[in-house]
């Protein structure tokens, strides 16, 4: 079973960082990193967020709440950030429960395919708004 301390150690080693190197990156004492990896102490929320950003993973992944390294929507959001219209549309529809499974499948697509899928959904949504006066 995965634990925070194991995930932290694994991510640190993947990046080729020593405990000291990680402490320098986070601007915290080395002893804090040692305590985290021993399981004697948990980081505060600011440190958790810094770790997630540094390792390009979600806080939920670090805390072993999921085995998915990143938020499923993060990759799609990053891709669409270059197109304000599609990005705004994504923000609007990404909270819809009826589309969650589709979005989960979309996260592993390449950039061009993500654009295409979101453009298709937007076209369908626009057509329905026109047809049904929504």
CSV table of N, CA, C and O in Angstrom, one decimal:
chain,number,residue,atom,x,y,z
A,1,UNK,N,0.8,-1.2,0.0
A,1,UNK,CA,0.0,0.0,0.0
A,1,UNK,C,0.9,1.3,0.0
A,1,UNK,O,1.9,1.3,0.7
A,2,UNK,N,0.5,2.2,-0.8
A,2,UNK,CA,1.3,3.4,-0.9
A,2,UNK,C,1.1,4.3,0.3
A,2,UNK,O,0.0,4.3,0.9
A,3,UNK,N,2.2,5.0,0.6
A,3,UNK,CA,2.1,5.9,1.8
A,3,UNK,C,2.7,7.3,1.3
A,3,UNK,O,3.5,7.3,0.3
A,4,UNK,N,2.4,8.3,2.0
A,4,UNK,CA,2.9,9.6,1.7
A,4,UNK,C,4.4,9.6,1.7
A,4,UNK,O,5.1,10.1,0.8
A,5,UNK,N,5.0,9.0,2.8
A,5,UNK,CA,6.5,9.0,2.9
A,5,UNK,C,7.1,8.3,1.7
A,5,UNK,O,8.2,8.7,1.2
A,6,UNK,N,6.5,7.2,1.3
A,6,UNK,CA,7.1,6.4,0.2
A,6,UNK,C,7.0,7.2,-1.1
A,6,UNK,O,7.9,7.2,-1.9
A,7,UNK,N,5.8,7.8,-1.3
A,7,UNK,CA,5.6,8.6,-2.6
A,7,UNK,C,6.6,9.8,-2.6
A,7,UNK,O,7.2,10.1,-3.7
A,8,UNK,N,6.8,10.4,-1.5
A,8,UNK,CA,7.7,11.5,-1.4
A,8,UNK,C,9.1,11.1,-1.8
A,8,UNK,O,9.8,11.7,-2.6
A,9,UNK,N,9.6,10.0,-1.2
A,9,UNK,CA,10.9,9.5,-1.4
A,9,UNK,C,11.0,9.1,-2.9
A,9,UNK,O,12.0,9.4,-3.5
A,10,UNK,N,10.0,8.4,-3.4
A,10,UNK,CA,10.1,8.0,-4.8
A,10,UNK,C,10.2,9.2,-5.8
A,10,UNK,O,11.0,9.2,-6.7
A,11,UNK,N,9.4,10.2,-5.5
A,11,UNK,CA,9.4,11.4,-6.4
A,11,UNK,C,10.7,12.1,-6.3
A,11,UNK,O,11.2,12.6,-7.3
A,12,UNK,N,11.2,12.2,-5.1
A,12,UNK,CA,12.5,12.9,-4.9
A,12,UNK,C,13.6,12.2,-5.6
A,12,UNK,O,14.4,12.8,-6.3
A,13,UNK,N,13.6,10.9,-5.5
A,13,UNK,CA,14.7,10.1,-6.2
A,13,UNK,C,14.5,10.1,-7.7
A,13,UNK,O,15.5,10.2,-8.5
A,14,UNK,N,13.3,10.1,-8.2
A,14,UNK,CA,13.0,10.2,-9.7
A,14,UNK,C,13.6,11.5,-10.2
A,14,UNK,O,14.1,11.6,-11.4
A,15,UNK,N,13.6,12.6,-9.4
A,15,UNK,CA,14.2,13.9,-9.8
A,15,UNK,C,15.7,14.0,-9.6
A,15,UNK,O,16.3,15.0,-9.8
A,16,UNK,N,16.2,12.9,-9.0
A,16,UNK,CA,17.7,12.9,-8.7
A,16,UNK,C,18.0,13.9,-7.6
A,16,UNK,O,19.2,14.4,-7.5
A,17,UNK,N,17.1,14.1,-6.7
A,17,UNK,CA,17.3,15.0,-5.6
A,17,UNK,C,17.7,14.2,-4.3
A,17,UNK,O,17.1,13.2,-4.0
A,18,UNK,N,18.7,14.8,-3.6
A,18,UNK,CA,18.9,14.2,-2.2
A,18,UNK,C,17.9,14.9,-1.3
A,18,UNK,O,17.2,15.8,-1.7
A,19,UNK,N,17.9,14.4,-0.1
A,19,UNK,CA,17.0,15.1,0.9
A,19,UNK,C,17.4,16.5,1.1
A,19,UNK,O,16.6,17.4,1.2
A,20,UNK,N,18.7,16.8,1.1
A,20,UNK,CA,19.2,18.1,1.2
A,20,UNK,C,18.8,19.0,0.0
A,20,UNK,O,18.3,20.1,0.1
A,21,UNK,N,18.9,18.4,-1.2
A,21,UNK,CA,18.5,19.1,-2.4
A,21,UNK,C,17.0,19.4,-2.4
A,21,UNK,O,16.6,20.6,-2.8
A,22,UNK,N,16.2,18.5,-1.9
A,22,UNK,CA,14.8,18.8,-1.8
A,22,UNK,C,14.5,19.9,-0.8
A,22,UNK,O,13.7,20.8,-1.1
A,23,UNK,N,15.2,19.8,0.3
A,23,UNK,CA,15.0,20.9,1.3
A,23,UNK,C,15.4,22.2,0.8
A,23,UNK,O,14.7,23.2,1.0
A,24,UNK,N,16.4,22.3,0.0
A,24,UNK,CA,16.8,23.6,-0.6
A,24,UNK,C,15.8,24.1,-1.6
A,24,UNK,O,15.4,25.3,-1.6
A,25,UNK,N,15.2,23.2,-2.4
A,25,UNK,CA,14.2,23.5,-3.3
A,25,UNK,C,12.9,24.1,-2.6
A,25,UNK,O,12.3,25.1,-3.1
A,26,UNK,N,12.6,23.5,-1.5
A,26,UNK,CA,11.4,23.9,-0.7
A,26,UNK,C,11.7,25.0,0.3
A,26,UNK,O,10.8,25.6,0.9
A,27,UNK,N,13.0,25.3,0.5
A,27,UNK,CA,13.4,26.3,1.4
A,27,UNK,C,12.9,26.0,2.8
A,27,UNK,O,12.3,26.8,3.6
A,28,UNK,N,13.2,24.7,3.2
A,28,UNK,CA,12.9,24.2,4.5
A,28,UNK,C,14.1,23.5,5.1
A,28,UNK,O,15.0,23.1,4.3
A,29,UNK,N,14.2,23.3,6.4
A,29,UNK,CA,15.4,22.5,6.9
A,29,UNK,C,15.4,21.1,6.4
A,29,UNK,O,14.3,20.5,6.2
A,30,UNK,N,16.6,20.5,6.3
A,30,UNK,CA,16.7,19.1,5.8
A,30,UNK,C,16.0,18.2,6.8
A,30,UNK,O,15.4,17.2,6.4
A,31,UNK,N,16.0,18.6,8.1
A,31,UNK,CA,15.4,17.7,9.1
A,31,UNK,C,13.9,17.5,8.8
A,31,UNK,O,13.3,16.4,9.0
A,32,UNK,N,13.2,18.5,8.2
A,32,UNK,CA,11.8,18.4,7.8
A,32,UNK,C,11.6,17.3,6.8
A,32,UNK,O,10.7,16.4,6.9
A,33,UNK,N,12.5,17.3,5.8
A,33,UNK,CA,12.4,16.2,4.7
A,33,UNK,C,12.6,14.9,5.3
A,33,UNK,O,11.9,13.9,5.0
A,34,UNK,N,13.6,14.8,6.2
A,34,UNK,CA,13.9,13.5,6.9
A,34,UNK,C,12.7,13.0,7.7
A,34,UNK,O,12.3,11.9,7.6
A,35,UNK,N,12.1,13.9,8.4
A,35,UNK,CA,10.9,13.6,9.2
A,35,UNK,C,9.8,13.1,8.3
A,35,UNK,O,9.0,12.2,8.6
A,36,UNK,N,9.6,13.8,7.2
A,36,UNK,CA,8.5,13.5,6.3
A,36,UNK,C,8.7,12.0,5.7
A,36,UNK,O,7.8,11.2,5.7
A,37,UNK,N,10.0,11.7,5.3
A,37,UNK,CA,10.2,10.4,4.8
A,37,UNK,C,10.3,9.3,5.8
A,37,UNK,O,10.0,8.2,5.5
A,38,UNK,N,10.5,9.6,7.0
A,38,UNK,CA,10.4,8.7,8.1
A,38,UNK,C,9.0,8.4,8.6
A,38,UNK,O,8.7,7.5,9.3
A,39,UNK,N,8.1,9.4,8.2
A,39,UNK,CA,6.7,9.3,8.6
A,39,UNK,C,6.4,9.9,10.0
A,39,UNK,O,5.4,9.7,10.5
A,40,UNK,N,7.4,10.6,10.5
A,40,UNK,CA,7.3,11.2,11.8
A,40,UNK,C,6.6,12.5,11.8
A,40,UNK,O,6.2,13.0,12.8
A,41,UNK,N,6.4,13.1,10.6
A,41,UNK,CA,5.8,14.4,10.5
A,41,UNK,C,5.1,14.5,9.1
A,41,UNK,O,5.6,14.0,8.1
A,42,UNK,N,4.1,15.3,9.0
A,42,UNK,CA,3.4,15.6,7.8
A,42,UNK,C,3.6,17.1,7.4
A,42,UNK,O,3.6,17.9,8.3
A,43,UNK,N,3.8,17.4,6.1
A,43,UNK,CA,4.0,18.8,5.7
A,43,UNK,C,2.7,19.6,5.8
A,43,UNK,O,1.6,19.0,5.8
A,44,UNK,N,2.9,20.9,6.0
A,44,UNK,CA,1.7,21.8,6.0
A,44,UNK,C,1.2,21.9,4.6
A,44,UNK,O,1.8,21.5,3.6
A,45,UNK,N,0.1,22.5,4.4
A,45,UNK,CA,-0.6,22.6,3.1
A,45,UNK,C,0.3,23.4,2.1
A,45,UNK,O,0.4,23.0,0.9
A,46,UNK,N,1.0,24.4,2.5
A,46,UNK,CA,1.9,25.2,1.6
A,46,UNK,C,3.0,24.3,1.1
A,46,UNK,O,3.3,24.3,-0.1
A,47,UNK,N,3.6,23.5,2.0
A,47,UNK,CA,4.7,22.6,1.6
A,47,UNK,C,4.1,21.5,0.6
A,47,UNK,O,4.8,21.2,-0.3
A,48,UNK,N,2.9,21.0,0.9
A,48,UNK,CA,2.3,20.0,0.1
A,48,UNK,C,2.1,20.6,-1.3
A,48,UNK,O,2.4,19.9,-2.3
A,49,UNK,N,1.6,21.8,-1.4
A,49,UNK,CA,1.4,22.4,-2.7
A,49,UNK,C,2.8,22.6,-3.5
A,49,UNK,O,2.8,22.4,-4.7
A,50,UNK,N,3.8,23.0,-2.7
A,50,UNK,CA,5.1,23.2,-3.4
A,50,UNK,C,5.6,21.8,-3.9
A,50,UNK,O,6.2,21.8,-5.0
A,51,UNK,N,5.4,20.8,-3.1
A,51,UNK,CA,5.9,19.4,-3.5
A,51,UNK,C,5.1,19.0,-4.8
A,51,UNK,O,5.7,18.5,-5.7
A,52,UNK,N,3.8,19.2,-4.8
A,52,UNK,CA,3.0,18.8,-5.9
A,52,UNK,C,3.5,19.6,-7.2
A,52,UNK,O,3.6,19.0,-8.2
A,53,UNK,N,3.7,20.9,-7.0
A,53,UNK,CA,4.2,21.7,-8.2
A,53,UNK,C,5.6,21.2,-8.6
A,53,UNK,O,5.8,21.1,-9.8
A,54,UNK,N,6.5,21.0,-7.7
A,54,UNK,CA,7.8,20.6,-8.0
A,54,UNK,C,7.8,19.2,-8.7
A,54,UNK,O,8.6,19.0,-9.7
A,55,UNK,N,7.0,18.3,-8.3
A,55,UNK,CA,7.0,17.0,-8.9
A,55,UNK,C,6.0,16.8,-10.0
A,55,UNK,O,5.9,15.7,-10.6
A,56,UNK,N,5.2,17.9,-10.3
A,56,UNK,CA,4.2,17.9,-11.3
A,56,UNK,C,3.2,16.7,-11.1
A,56,UNK,O,2.8,16.0,-12.0
A,57,UNK,N,2.7,16.7,-9.8
A,57,UNK,CA,1.7,15.7,-9.5
A,57,UNK,C,0.6,16.4,-8.7
A,57,UNK,O,0.8,17.6,-8.3
A,58,UNK,N,-0.5,15.8,-8.4
A,58,UNK,CA,-1.5,16.4,-7.6
A,58,UNK,C,-1.2,16.1,-6.1
A,58,UNK,O,-0.5,15.2,-5.8
A,59,UNK,N,-1.8,17.0,-5.3
A,59,UNK,CA,-1.7,16.8,-3.8
A,59,UNK,C,-2.3,15.5,-3.5
A,59,UNK,O,-1.8,14.7,-2.6
A,60,UNK,N,-3.5,15.2,-4.1
A,60,UNK,CA,-4.1,13.9,-3.8
A,60,UNK,C,-3.2,12.7,-4.1
A,60,UNK,O,-3.3,11.7,-3.4
A,61,UNK,N,-2.4,12.8,-5.2
A,61,UNK,CA,-1.5,11.7,-5.5
A,61,UNK,C,-0.4,11.6,-4.3
A,61,UNK,O,-0.2,10.5,-3.9
A,62,UNK,N,0.1,12.7,-3.9
A,62,UNK,CA,1.1,12.7,-2.8
A,62,UNK,C,0.5,12.1,-1.6
A,62,UNK,O,1.2,11.3,-0.8
A,63,UNK,N,-0.7,12.4,-1.3
A,63,UNK,CA,-1.4,11.9,-0.1
A,63,UNK,C,-2.0,10.5,-0.2
A,63,UNK,O,-2.7,10.0,0.7
A,64,UNK,N,-1.8,9.9,-1.4
A,64,UNK,CA,-2.2,8.5,-1.7
A,64,UNK,C,-3.7,8.4,-1.7
A,64,UNK,O,-4.3,7.4,-1.5
A,65,UNK,N,-4.4,9.5,-2.1
A,65,UNK,CA,-5.9,9.5,-2.3
A,65,UNK,C,-6.2,9.0,-3.6
A,65,UNK,O,-7.4,8.6,-3.9
A,66,UNK,N,-5.2,9.0,-4.5
A,66,UNK,CA,-5.4,8.5,-5.9
A,66,UNK,C,-4.1,8.0,-6.4
A,66,UNK,O,-3.0,8.4,-5.9
A,67,UNK,N,-4.1,7.1,-7.4
A,67,UNK,CA,-2.9,6.6,-8.0
A,67,UNK,C,-2.6,7.4,-9.3
A,67,UNK,O,-1.7,7.1,-10.0
A,68,UNK,N,-3.5,8.3,-9.6
A,68,UNK,CA,-3.4,9.2,-10.8
A,68,UNK,C,-2.5,10.3,-10.5
A,68,UNK,O,-2.8,11.1,-9.6
A,69,UNK,N,-1.4,10.4,-11.2
A,69,UNK,CA,-0.4,11.4,-10.8
A,69,UNK,C,-0.8,12.9,-10.9
A,69,UNK,O,-0.4,13.7,-10.1
A,70,UNK,N,-1.7,13.2,-11.9
A,70,UNK,CA,-2.2,14.5,-12.0
A,70,UNK,C,-3.7,14.6,-12.0
A,70,UNK,O,-4.3,13.6,-12.4
A,71,UNK,N,-4.2,15.7,-11.7
A,71,UNK,CA,-5.7,16.0,-11.9
A,71,UNK,C,-6.0,15.7,-13.4
A,71,UNK,O,-5.3,16.2,-14.3
A,72,UNK,N,-7.0,14.9,-13.6
A,72,UNK,CA,-7.4,14.5,-15.0
A,72,UNK,C,-7.6,15.7,-15.9
A,72,UNK,O,-7.3,15.7,-17.0
A,73,UNK,N,-8.1,16.8,-15.3
A,73,UNK,CA,-8.4,18.0,-16.1
A,73,UNK,C,-7.2,18.9,-16.3
A,73,UNK,O,-7.3,19.8,-17.2
A,74,UNK,N,-6.1,18.7,-15.6
A,74,UNK,CA,-5.0,19.6,-15.6
A,74,UNK,C,-4.4,19.7,-17.0
A,74,UNK,O,-4.1,20.7,-17.6
A,75,UNK,N,-4.1,18.5,-17.6
A,75,UNK,CA,-3.5,18.5,-18.9
A,75,UNK,C,-4.4,19.1,-20.0
A,75,UNK,O,-3.9,19.9,-20.8
A,76,UNK,N,-5.7,18.8,-19.9
A,76,UNK,CA,-6.6,19.4,-20.9
A,76,UNK,C,-6.6,20.9,-20.7
A,76,UNK,O,-6.6,21.7,-21.7
A,77,UNK,N,-6.7,21.4,-19.5
A,77,UNK,CA,-6.7,22.8,-19.2
A,77,UNK,C,-5.5,23.5,-19.7
A,77,UNK,O,-5.6,24.6,-20.3
A,78,UNK,N,-4.3,22.9,-19.5
A,78,UNK,CA,-3.0,23.5,-20.0
A,78,UNK,C,-3.1,23.6,-21.6
A,78,UNK,O,-2.7,24.6,-22.1
A,79,UNK,N,-3.5,22.6,-22.2
A,79,UNK,CA,-3.6,22.6,-23.7
A,79,UNK,C,-4.5,23.7,-24.2
A,79,UNK,O,-4.2,24.4,-25.1
A,80,UNK,N,-5.7,23.8,-23.6
A,80,UNK,CA,-6.7,24.8,-24.0
A,80,UNK,C,-6.4,26.2,-23.6
A,80,UNK,O,-7.0,27.1,-24.0
A,81,UNK,N,-5.4,26.4,-22.7
A,81,UNK,CA,-5.1,27.7,-22.2
A,81,UNK,C,-4.7,28.7,-23.3
A,81,UNK,O,-4.7,29.9,-23.2
A,82,UNK,N,-4.2,28.1,-24.5
A,82,UNK,CA,-3.8,28.9,-25.6
A,82,UNK,C,-5.0,29.4,-26.4
A,82,UNK,O,-4.8,30.3,-27.3
A,83,UNK,N,-6.2,28.9,-26.2
A,83,UNK,CA,-7.4,29.3,-26.9
A,83,UNK,C,-8.4,29.8,-25.9
A,83,UNK,O,-9.1,29.0,-25.3
A,84,UNK,N,-8.5,31.1,-25.8
A,84,UNK,CA,-9.4,31.7,-24.7
A,84,UNK,C,-10.9,31.2,-24.9
A,84,UNK,O,-11.5,31.0,-23.8
A,85,UNK,N,-11.4,31.1,-26.1
A,85,UNK,CA,-12.8,30.6,-26.3
A,85,UNK,C,-13.0,29.2,-25.8
A,85,UNK,O,-13.9,28.9,-25.0
A,86,UNK,N,-12.1,28.3,-26.2
A,86,UNK,CA,-12.2,26.9,-25.8
A,86,UNK,C,-11.9,26.7,-24.3
A,86,UNK,O,-12.5,25.9,-23.7
A,87,UNK,N,-10.9,27.5,-23.8
A,87,UNK,CA,-10.6,27.5,-22.4
A,87,UNK,C,-11.8,27.8,-21.6
A,87,UNK,O,-12.1,27.2,-20.6
A,88,UNK,N,-12.5,28.9,-21.9
A,88,UNK,CA,-13.7,29.4,-21.2
A,88,UNK,C,-14.7,28.3,-21.3
A,88,UNK,O,-15.4,28.0,-20.3
A,89,UNK,N,-14.9,27.7,-22.5
A,89,UNK,CA,-15.9,26.7,-22.7
A,89,UNK,C,-15.6,25.5,-21.8
A,89,UNK,O,-16.4,24.9,-21.1
A,90,UNK,N,-14.3,25.1,-21.8
A,90,UNK,CA,-13.9,24.0,-20.9
A,90,UNK,C,-14.2,24.2,-19.5
A,90,UNK,O,-14.7,23.4,-18.8
A,91,UNK,N,-13.9,25.4,-19.0
A,91,UNK,CA,-14.2,25.8,-17.6
A,91,UNK,C,-15.7,25.6,-17.3
A,91,UNK,O,-16.0,25.1,-16.2
A,92,UNK,N,-16.5,26.0,-18.3
A,92,UNK,CA,-17.9,25.9,-18.1
A,92,UNK,C,-18.4,24.4,-18.0
A,92,UNK,O,-19.2,24.0,-17.2
A,93,UNK,N,-17.9,23.6,-18.9
A,93,UNK,CA,-18.4,22.2,-19.0
A,93,UNK,C,-17.7,21.2,-18.2
A,93,UNK,O,-18.2,20.1,-18.0
A,94,UNK,N,-16.5,21.5,-17.7
A,94,UNK,CA,-15.7,20.5,-17.0
A,94,UNK,C,-16.3,20.1,-15.7
A,94,UNK,O,-15.9,19.0,-15.1
A,95,UNK,N,-17.2,20.8,-15.2
A,95,UNK,CA,-17.9,20.5,-13.9
A,95,UNK,C,-19.1,19.6,-14.1
A,95,UNK,O,-19.7,19.2,-13.2
A,96,UNK,N,-19.5,19.4,-15.4
A,96,UNK,CA,-20.7,18.6,-15.7
A,96,UNK,C,-20.5,17.1,-15.4
A,96,UNK,O,-19.6,16.5,-16.0
A,97,UNK,N,-21.3,16.5,-14.6
A,97,UNK,CA,-21.1,15.1,-14.3
A,97,UNK,C,-21.3,14.2,-15.5
A,97,UNK,O,-20.7,13.2,-15.6
A,98,UNK,N,-22.2,14.6,-16.4
A,98,UNK,CA,-22.5,13.8,-17.5
A,98,UNK,C,-21.4,13.7,-18.5
A,98,UNK,O,-21.4,12.8,-19.4
A,99,UNK,N,-20.4,14.5,-18.4
A,99,UNK,CA,-19.2,14.5,-19.3
A,99,UNK,C,-17.9,14.0,-18.6
A,99,UNK,O,-16.9,13.9,-19.3
A,100,UNK,N,-18.0,13.7,-17.3
A,100,UNK,CA,-16.7,13.3,-16.6
A,100,UNK,C,-16.0,12.1,-17.2
A,100,UNK,O,-14.8,12.2,-17.3
A,101,UNK,N,-16.7,11.1,-17.6
A,101,UNK,CA,-16.0,9.9,-18.2
A,101,UNK,C,-15.3,10.3,-19.5
A,101,UNK,O,-14.2,9.9,-19.7
A,102,UNK,N,-15.9,11.1,-20.3
A,102,UNK,CA,-15.3,11.6,-21.5
A,102,UNK,C,-14.0,12.4,-21.2
A,102,UNK,O,-13.0,12.2,-21.8
A,103,UNK,N,-14.1,13.3,-20.2
A,103,UNK,CA,-12.9,14.0,-19.9
A,103,UNK,C,-11.8,13.2,-19.4
A,103,UNK,O,-10.6,13.4,-19.6
A,104,UNK,N,-12.1,12.1,-18.6
A,104,UNK,CA,-11.1,11.2,-18.1
A,104,UNK,C,-10.4,10.5,-19.3
A,104,UNK,O,-9.2,10.4,-19.2
A,105,UNK,N,-11.1,10.2,-20.3
A,105,UNK,CA,-10.5,9.6,-21.5
A,105,UNK,C,-9.7,10.6,-22.3
A,105,UNK,O,-8.7,10.2,-23.0
A,106,UNK,N,-10.1,11.8,-22.3
A,106,UNK,CA,-9.4,12.9,-23.0
A,106,UNK,C,-8.0,13.2,-22.5
A,106,UNK,O,-7.2,13.6,-23.3
A,107,UNK,N,-7.8,13.0,-21.2
A,107,UNK,CA,-6.5,13.5,-20.7
A,107,UNK,C,-5.3,12.9,-21.3
A,107,UNK,O,-4.2,13.5,-21.3
A,108,UNK,N,-5.4,11.7,-21.8
A,108,UNK,CA,-4.2,11.0,-22.4
A,108,UNK,C,-4.0,11.3,-23.9
A,108,UNK,O,-3.1,10.7,-24.5
A,109,UNK,N,-4.9,12.1,-24.5
A,109,UNK,CA,-4.8,12.4,-25.9
A,109,UNK,C,-3.7,13.4,-26.2
A,109,UNK,O,-3.3,14.2,-25.3
A,110,UNK,N,-3.3,13.5,-27.4
A,110,UNK,CA,-2.3,14.5,-27.8
A,110,UNK,C,-3.0,15.8,-27.9
A,110,UNK,O,-4.2,15.9,-27.9
A,111,UNK,N,-2.2,16.9,-28.0
A,111,UNK,CA,-2.8,18.3,-28.0
A,111,UNK,C,-3.8,18.5,-29.1
A,111,UNK,O,-4.9,19.0,-28.9
A,112,UNK,N,-3.5,18.0,-30.3
A,112,UNK,CA,-4.4,18.2,-31.5
A,112,UNK,C,-5.7,17.5,-31.2
A,112,UNK,O,-6.8,18.0,-31.5
A,113,UNK,N,-5.7,16.3,-30.7
A,113,UNK,CA,-6.9,15.5,-30.4
A,113,UNK,C,-7.7,16.1,-29.3
A,113,UNK,O,-9.0,16.1,-29.4
A,114,UNK,N,-7.1,16.7,-28.3
A,114,UNK,CA,-7.8,17.4,-27.3
A,114,UNK,C,-8.6,18.5,-27.9
A,114,UNK,O,-9.8,18.7,-27.6
A,115,UNK,N,-7.9,19.4,-28.7
A,115,UNK,CA,-8.6,20.5,-29.3
A,115,UNK,C,-9.8,20.0,-30.1
A,115,UNK,O,-10.9,20.6,-30.0
A,116,UNK,N,-9.6,18.9,-30.9
A,116,UNK,CA,-10.7,18.4,-31.7
A,116,UNK,C,-11.9,18.0,-30.9
A,116,UNK,O,-13.0,18.3,-31.2
A,117,UNK,N,-11.6,17.2,-29.8
A,117,UNK,CA,-12.7,16.7,-29.0
A,117,UNK,C,-13.5,17.9,-28.4
A,117,UNK,O,-14.7,17.9,-28.4
A,118,UNK,N,-12.8,18.9,-27.9
A,118,UNK,CA,-13.5,20.0,-27.2
A,118,UNK,C,-14.2,20.8,-28.3
A,118,UNK,O,-15.3,21.3,-28.0
A,119,UNK,N,-13.6,21.0,-29.4
A,119,UNK,CA,-14.3,21.7,-30.5
A,119,UNK,C,-15.6,21.0,-30.9
A,119,UNK,O,-16.6,21.7,-31.1
A,120,UNK,N,-15.6,19.7,-31.0
A,120,UNK,CA,-16.8,18.9,-31.3
A,120,UNK,C,-17.8,19.1,-30.3
A,120,UNK,O,-19.0,19.3,-30.6
A,121,UNK,N,-17.4,19.0,-29.0
A,121,UNK,CA,-18.4,19.2,-27.9
A,121,UNK,C,-19.0,20.6,-28.0
A,121,UNK,O,-20.2,20.8,-27.8
A,122,UNK,N,-18.2,21.6,-28.2
A,122,UNK,CA,-18.6,23.0,-28.3
A,122,UNK,C,-19.6,23.1,-29.4
A,122,UNK,O,-20.7,23.8,-29.3
A,123,UNK,N,-19.3,22.5,-30.6
A,123,UNK,CA,-20.2,22.6,-31.7
A,123,UNK,C,-21.6,22.0,-31.4
A,123,UNK,O,-22.6,22.6,-31.7
A,124,UNK,N,-21.6,20.8,-30.8
A,124,UNK,CA,-22.8,20.2,-30.4
A,124,UNK,C,-23.6,21.0,-29.4
A,124,UNK,O,-24.8,21.2,-29.6
A,125,UNK,N,-22.9,21.6,-28.4
A,125,UNK,CA,-23.5,22.4,-27.4
A,125,UNK,C,-24.1,23.7,-28.1
A,125,UNK,O,-25.3,24.0,-27.8
A,126,UNK,N,-23.4,24.3,-29.0
A,126,UNK,CA,-23.9,25.5,-29.7
A,126,UNK,C,-25.1,25.2,-30.5
A,126,UNK,O,-26.1,25.9,-30.5
A,127,UNK,N,-25.1,24.0,-31.2
A,127,UNK,CA,-26.2,23.6,-32.0
A,127,UNK,C,-27.5,23.4,-31.2
A,127,UNK,O,-28.6,23.8,-31.5
A,128,UNK,N,-27.3,22.8,-30.0
A,128,UNK,CA,-28.4,22.5,-29.1
A,128,UNK,C,-29.0,23.8,-28.5
A,128,UNK,O,-30.2,24.0,-28.4
A,129,UNK,N,-28.1,24.8,-28.2
A,129,UNK,CA,-28.6,26.0,-27.7
A,129,UNK,C,-29.4,26.8,-28.7
A,129,UNK,O,-30.5,27.3,-28.4
A,130,UNK,N,-29.0,26.7,-30.0
A,130,UNK,CA,-29.7,27.3,-31.1
A,130,UNK,C,-31.1,26.6,-31.3
A,130,UNK,O,-32.1,27.2,-31.4
A,131,UNK,N,-31.0,25.3,-31.3
A,131,UNK,CA,-32.2,24.5,-31.6
A,131,UNK,C,-33.2,24.6,-30.5
A,131,UNK,O,-34.4,24.6,-30.8
A,132,UNK,N,-32.8,24.6,-29.3
A,132,UNK,CA,-33.7,24.6,-28.1
A,132,UNK,C,-33.8,25.9,-27.4
A,132,UNK,O,-34.4,26.0,-26.3
A,133,UNK,N,-33.2,26.9,-27.9
A,133,UNK,CA,-33.3,28.3,-27.3
A,133,UNK,C,-32.6,28.4,-26.0
A,133,UNK,O,-33.0,29.2,-25.2
A,134,UNK,N,-31.6,27.6,-25.7
A,134,UNK,CA,-30.9,27.6,-24.4
A,134,UNK,C,-29.9,28.6,-24.3
A,134,UNK,O,-29.5,29.5,-24.2
